Short mmCIF file of C-alpha atoms (C1' of nucleotides) in Angstrom, two decimals:
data_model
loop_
_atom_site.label_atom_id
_atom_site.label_comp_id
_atom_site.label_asym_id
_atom_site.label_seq_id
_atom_site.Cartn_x
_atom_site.Cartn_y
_atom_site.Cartn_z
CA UNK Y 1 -5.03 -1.96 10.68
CA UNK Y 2 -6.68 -5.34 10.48
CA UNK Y 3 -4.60 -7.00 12.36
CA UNK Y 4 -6.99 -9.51 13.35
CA UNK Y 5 -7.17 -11.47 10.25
CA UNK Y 6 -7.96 -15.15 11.38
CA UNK Y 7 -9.91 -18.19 10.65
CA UNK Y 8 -13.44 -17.21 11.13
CA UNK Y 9 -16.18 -19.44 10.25
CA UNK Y 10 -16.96 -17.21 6.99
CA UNK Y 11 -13.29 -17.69 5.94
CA UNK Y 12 -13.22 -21.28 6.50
CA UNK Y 13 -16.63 -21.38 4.67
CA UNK Y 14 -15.00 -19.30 2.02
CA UNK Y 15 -12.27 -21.39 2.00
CA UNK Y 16 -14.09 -24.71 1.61
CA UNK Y 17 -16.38 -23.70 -1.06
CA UNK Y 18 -12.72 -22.45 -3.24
CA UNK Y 19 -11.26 -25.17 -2.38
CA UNK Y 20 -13.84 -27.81 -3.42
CA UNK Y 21 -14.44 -26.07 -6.25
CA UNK Y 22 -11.18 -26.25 -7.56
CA UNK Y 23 -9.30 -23.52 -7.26
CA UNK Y 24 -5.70 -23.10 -6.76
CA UNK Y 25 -4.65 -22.72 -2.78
CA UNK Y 26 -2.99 -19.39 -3.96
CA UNK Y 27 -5.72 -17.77 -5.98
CA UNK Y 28 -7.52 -18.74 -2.67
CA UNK Y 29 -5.30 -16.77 -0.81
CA UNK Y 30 -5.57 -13.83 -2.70
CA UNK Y 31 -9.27 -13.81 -2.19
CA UNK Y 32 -9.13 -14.67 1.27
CA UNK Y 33 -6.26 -11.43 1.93
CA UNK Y 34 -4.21 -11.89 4.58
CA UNK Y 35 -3.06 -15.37 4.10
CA UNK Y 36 -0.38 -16.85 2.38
CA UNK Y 37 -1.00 -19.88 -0.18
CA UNK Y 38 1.03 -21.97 2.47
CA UNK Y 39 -1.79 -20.68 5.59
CA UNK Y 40 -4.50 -22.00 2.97
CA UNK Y 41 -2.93 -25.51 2.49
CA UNK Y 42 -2.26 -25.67 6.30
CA UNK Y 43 -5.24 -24.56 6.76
CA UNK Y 44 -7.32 -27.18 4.41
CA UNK Y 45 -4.94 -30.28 5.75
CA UNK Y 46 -5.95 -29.58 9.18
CA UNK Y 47 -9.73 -29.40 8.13
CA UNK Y 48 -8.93 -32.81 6.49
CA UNK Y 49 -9.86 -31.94 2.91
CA UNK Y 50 -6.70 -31.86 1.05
CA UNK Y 51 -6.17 -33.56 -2.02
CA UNK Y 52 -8.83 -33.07 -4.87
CA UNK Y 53 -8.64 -33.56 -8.83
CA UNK Y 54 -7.14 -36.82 -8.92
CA UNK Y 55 -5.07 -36.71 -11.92
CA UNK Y 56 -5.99 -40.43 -12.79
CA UNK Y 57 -9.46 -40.37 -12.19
CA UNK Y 58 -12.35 -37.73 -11.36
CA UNK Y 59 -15.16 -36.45 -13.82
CA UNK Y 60 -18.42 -36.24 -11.76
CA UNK Y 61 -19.01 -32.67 -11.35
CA UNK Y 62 -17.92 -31.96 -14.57
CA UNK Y 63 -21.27 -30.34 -14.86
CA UNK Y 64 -19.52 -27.00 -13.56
CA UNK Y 65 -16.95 -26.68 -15.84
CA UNK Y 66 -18.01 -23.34 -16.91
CA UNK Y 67 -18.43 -20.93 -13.82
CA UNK Y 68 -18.80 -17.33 -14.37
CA UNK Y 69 -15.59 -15.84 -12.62
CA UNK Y 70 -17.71 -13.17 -11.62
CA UNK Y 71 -18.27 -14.51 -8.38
CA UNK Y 72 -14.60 -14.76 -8.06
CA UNK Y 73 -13.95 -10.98 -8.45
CA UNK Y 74 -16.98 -9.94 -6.28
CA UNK Y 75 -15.58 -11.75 -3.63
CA UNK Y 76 -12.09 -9.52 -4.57
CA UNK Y 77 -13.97 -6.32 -4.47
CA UNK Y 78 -15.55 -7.23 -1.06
CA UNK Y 79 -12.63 -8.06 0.52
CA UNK Y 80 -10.80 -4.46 -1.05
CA UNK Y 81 -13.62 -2.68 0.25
CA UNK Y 82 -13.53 -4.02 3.66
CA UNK Y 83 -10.22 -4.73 4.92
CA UNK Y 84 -7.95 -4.33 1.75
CA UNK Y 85 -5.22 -7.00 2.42
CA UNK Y 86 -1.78 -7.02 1.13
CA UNK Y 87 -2.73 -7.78 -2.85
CA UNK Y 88 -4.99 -5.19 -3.17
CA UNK Y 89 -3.93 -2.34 -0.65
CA UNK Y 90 -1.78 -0.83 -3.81
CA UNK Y 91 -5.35 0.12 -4.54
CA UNK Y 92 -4.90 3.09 -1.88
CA UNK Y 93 -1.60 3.88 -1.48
CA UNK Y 94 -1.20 5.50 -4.77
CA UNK Y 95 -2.31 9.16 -4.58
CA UNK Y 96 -1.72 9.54 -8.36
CA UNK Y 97 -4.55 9.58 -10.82
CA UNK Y 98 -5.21 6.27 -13.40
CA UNK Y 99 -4.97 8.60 -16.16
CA UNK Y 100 -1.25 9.52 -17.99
CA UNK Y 101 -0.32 12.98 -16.69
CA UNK Y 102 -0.56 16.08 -18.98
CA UNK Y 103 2.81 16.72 -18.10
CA UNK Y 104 5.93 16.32 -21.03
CA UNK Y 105 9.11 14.76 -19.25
CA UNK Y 106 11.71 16.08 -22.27
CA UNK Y 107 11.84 12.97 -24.02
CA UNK Y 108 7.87 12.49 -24.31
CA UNK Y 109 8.18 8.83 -25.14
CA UNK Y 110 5.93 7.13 -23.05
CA UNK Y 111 8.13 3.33 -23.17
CA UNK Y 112 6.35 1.26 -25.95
CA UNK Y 113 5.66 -1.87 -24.06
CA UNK Y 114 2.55 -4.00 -24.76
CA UNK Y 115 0.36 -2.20 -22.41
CA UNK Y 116 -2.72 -2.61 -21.39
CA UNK Y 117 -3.12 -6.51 -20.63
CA UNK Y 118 -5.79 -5.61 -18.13
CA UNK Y 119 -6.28 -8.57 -15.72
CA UNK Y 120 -8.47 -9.25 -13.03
CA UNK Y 121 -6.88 -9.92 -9.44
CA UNK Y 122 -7.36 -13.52 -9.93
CA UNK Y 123 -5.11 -13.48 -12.90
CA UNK Y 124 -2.59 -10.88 -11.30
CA UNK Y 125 0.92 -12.45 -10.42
CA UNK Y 126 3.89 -11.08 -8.36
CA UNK Y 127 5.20 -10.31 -11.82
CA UNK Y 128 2.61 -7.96 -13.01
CA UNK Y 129 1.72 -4.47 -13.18
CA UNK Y 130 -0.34 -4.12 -10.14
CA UNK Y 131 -1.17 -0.52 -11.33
CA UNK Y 132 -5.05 0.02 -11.25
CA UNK Y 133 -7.60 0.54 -13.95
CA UNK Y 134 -10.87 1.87 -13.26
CA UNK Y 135 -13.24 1.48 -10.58
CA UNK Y 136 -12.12 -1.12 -7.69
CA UNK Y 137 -15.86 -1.65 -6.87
CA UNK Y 138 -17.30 -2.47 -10.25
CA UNK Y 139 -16.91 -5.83 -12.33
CA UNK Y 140 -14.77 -4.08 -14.57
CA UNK Y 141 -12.17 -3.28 -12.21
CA UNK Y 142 -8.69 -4.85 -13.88
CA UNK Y 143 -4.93 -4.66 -12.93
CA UNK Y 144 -2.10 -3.32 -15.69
CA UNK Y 145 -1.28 -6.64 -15.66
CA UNK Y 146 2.23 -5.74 -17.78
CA UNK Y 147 5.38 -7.03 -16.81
CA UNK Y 148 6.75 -5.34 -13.78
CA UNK Y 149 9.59 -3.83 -13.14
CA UNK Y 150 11.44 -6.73 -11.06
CA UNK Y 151 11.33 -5.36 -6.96
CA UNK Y 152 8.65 -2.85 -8.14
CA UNK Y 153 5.01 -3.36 -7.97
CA UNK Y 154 4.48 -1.84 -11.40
CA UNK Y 155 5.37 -1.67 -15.17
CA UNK Y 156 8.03 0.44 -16.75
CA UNK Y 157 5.09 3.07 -17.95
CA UNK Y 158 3.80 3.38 -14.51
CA UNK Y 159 6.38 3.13 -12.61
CA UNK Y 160 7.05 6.10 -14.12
CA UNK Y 161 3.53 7.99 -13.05
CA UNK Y 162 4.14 6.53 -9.61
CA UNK Y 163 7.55 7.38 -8.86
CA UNK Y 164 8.22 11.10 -9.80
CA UNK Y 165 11.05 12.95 -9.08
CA UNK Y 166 10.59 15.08 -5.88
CA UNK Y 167 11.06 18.55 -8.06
CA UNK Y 168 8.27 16.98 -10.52
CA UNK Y 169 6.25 16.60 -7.36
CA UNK Y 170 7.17 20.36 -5.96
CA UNK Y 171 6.40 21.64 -9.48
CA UNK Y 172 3.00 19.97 -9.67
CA UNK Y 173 2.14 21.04 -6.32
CA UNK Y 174 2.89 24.38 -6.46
CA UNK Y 175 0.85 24.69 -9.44
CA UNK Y 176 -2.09 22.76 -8.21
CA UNK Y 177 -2.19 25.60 -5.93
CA UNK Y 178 -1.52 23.89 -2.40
CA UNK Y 179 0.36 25.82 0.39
"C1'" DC I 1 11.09 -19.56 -14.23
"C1'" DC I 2 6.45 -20.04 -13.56
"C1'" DC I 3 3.48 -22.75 -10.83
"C1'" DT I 4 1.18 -26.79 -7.85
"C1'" DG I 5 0.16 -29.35 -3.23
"C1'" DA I 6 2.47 -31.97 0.95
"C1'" DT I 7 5.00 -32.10 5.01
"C1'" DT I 8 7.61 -30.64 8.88
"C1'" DC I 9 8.16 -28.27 12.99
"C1'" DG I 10 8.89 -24.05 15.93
"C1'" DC I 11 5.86 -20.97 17.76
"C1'" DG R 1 -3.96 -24.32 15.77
"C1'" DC R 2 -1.09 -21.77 12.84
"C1'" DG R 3 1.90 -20.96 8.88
"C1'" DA R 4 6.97 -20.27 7.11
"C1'" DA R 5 10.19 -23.10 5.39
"C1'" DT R 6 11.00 -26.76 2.93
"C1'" DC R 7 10.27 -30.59 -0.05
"C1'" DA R 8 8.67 -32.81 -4.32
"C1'" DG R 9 6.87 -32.38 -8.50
"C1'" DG R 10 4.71 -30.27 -13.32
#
DNA sequence: CCCTGATTCGC
DNA sequence: GCGAATCAGG
């Protein structure tokens, strides 16, 4: 399902406006969905508006120093709402509730790790927890953000909600009532 | 190791 | 035109 992820002229426009305005060709990437930081540089070279932030000089639109990342996460939530790229599409493919399970697996010690980080997608990296925390289409929307598990997509603590044991599973589902 | 942009080059 | 691979650097 949407396959047909190019360079339309909202992305490019989407991609400008990031771009000028500072951010990182990856955290564009992750906004955009569906591109790689590498398809964003390409992307801006061949538009012919690489190289910003000179690191010797600058300082003359300063006067924006303090944008409200808000923006930054609407455009997130759009983008999981509509076509749900490759960062975000964890979002959906987790059938498991964002709430610890009432259920007592012998040793009940949940891993003491320093949970709850909470980050928003802009400040999610391959590294962290991408387990999900609250609603995806409110402001408040935030990522584990924990160190993950390396190869899996989330922390020690979820990766335990998310991958059950098949008899857990059975167990659960028999009781749930189904079939 | 984490990250950044720049460039090349096969498609 | 596109972007993965690679390079060069912080």
């Amino acid at each position: 399902m949407e396959a047909g992820l190019s360079w339309t002229d909202e992305r490019v426009a989407l991609l400008r406006r990031l771009w000028e305005d500072g951010q990182s060709a990856s955290k564009i990437a992750a906004q955009l969905g569906g591109v790689t930081r590498n398809a964003v540089i390409g992307k801006v070279h061949r538009l012919g508006l690489a190289g910003r932030a000179k690191p010797g000089e600058e300082s003359q639109s300063v006067a924006r120093v303090a944008r409200a990342p808000v923006a930054e996460i609407e455009t997130a939530i759009a983008v999981v709402e509509t076509e749900a790229p490759e960062p975000v599409a964890i979002v959906s493919h987790r059938p498991v509730p964002d709430f610890p399970l009432p259920l007592a697996p012998a040793a009940a010690a949940p891993t003491p790790l320093a949970v709850s980080q909470r980050v928003t997608i802009m400040d999610l990296r391959e590294s962290m927890c991408r387990w999900p925390l609250g609603d995806p289409t409110t402001p408040d929307f935030r990522f584990c953000g924990a160190r993950s598990i390396t190869g899996l997509p989330y922390c020690t603590h979820h990766a335990e909600i998310a991958y059950q044991p098949a008899a857990e599973r059975k167990r659960e589902r028999r009781v749930a009532g189904f079939r």
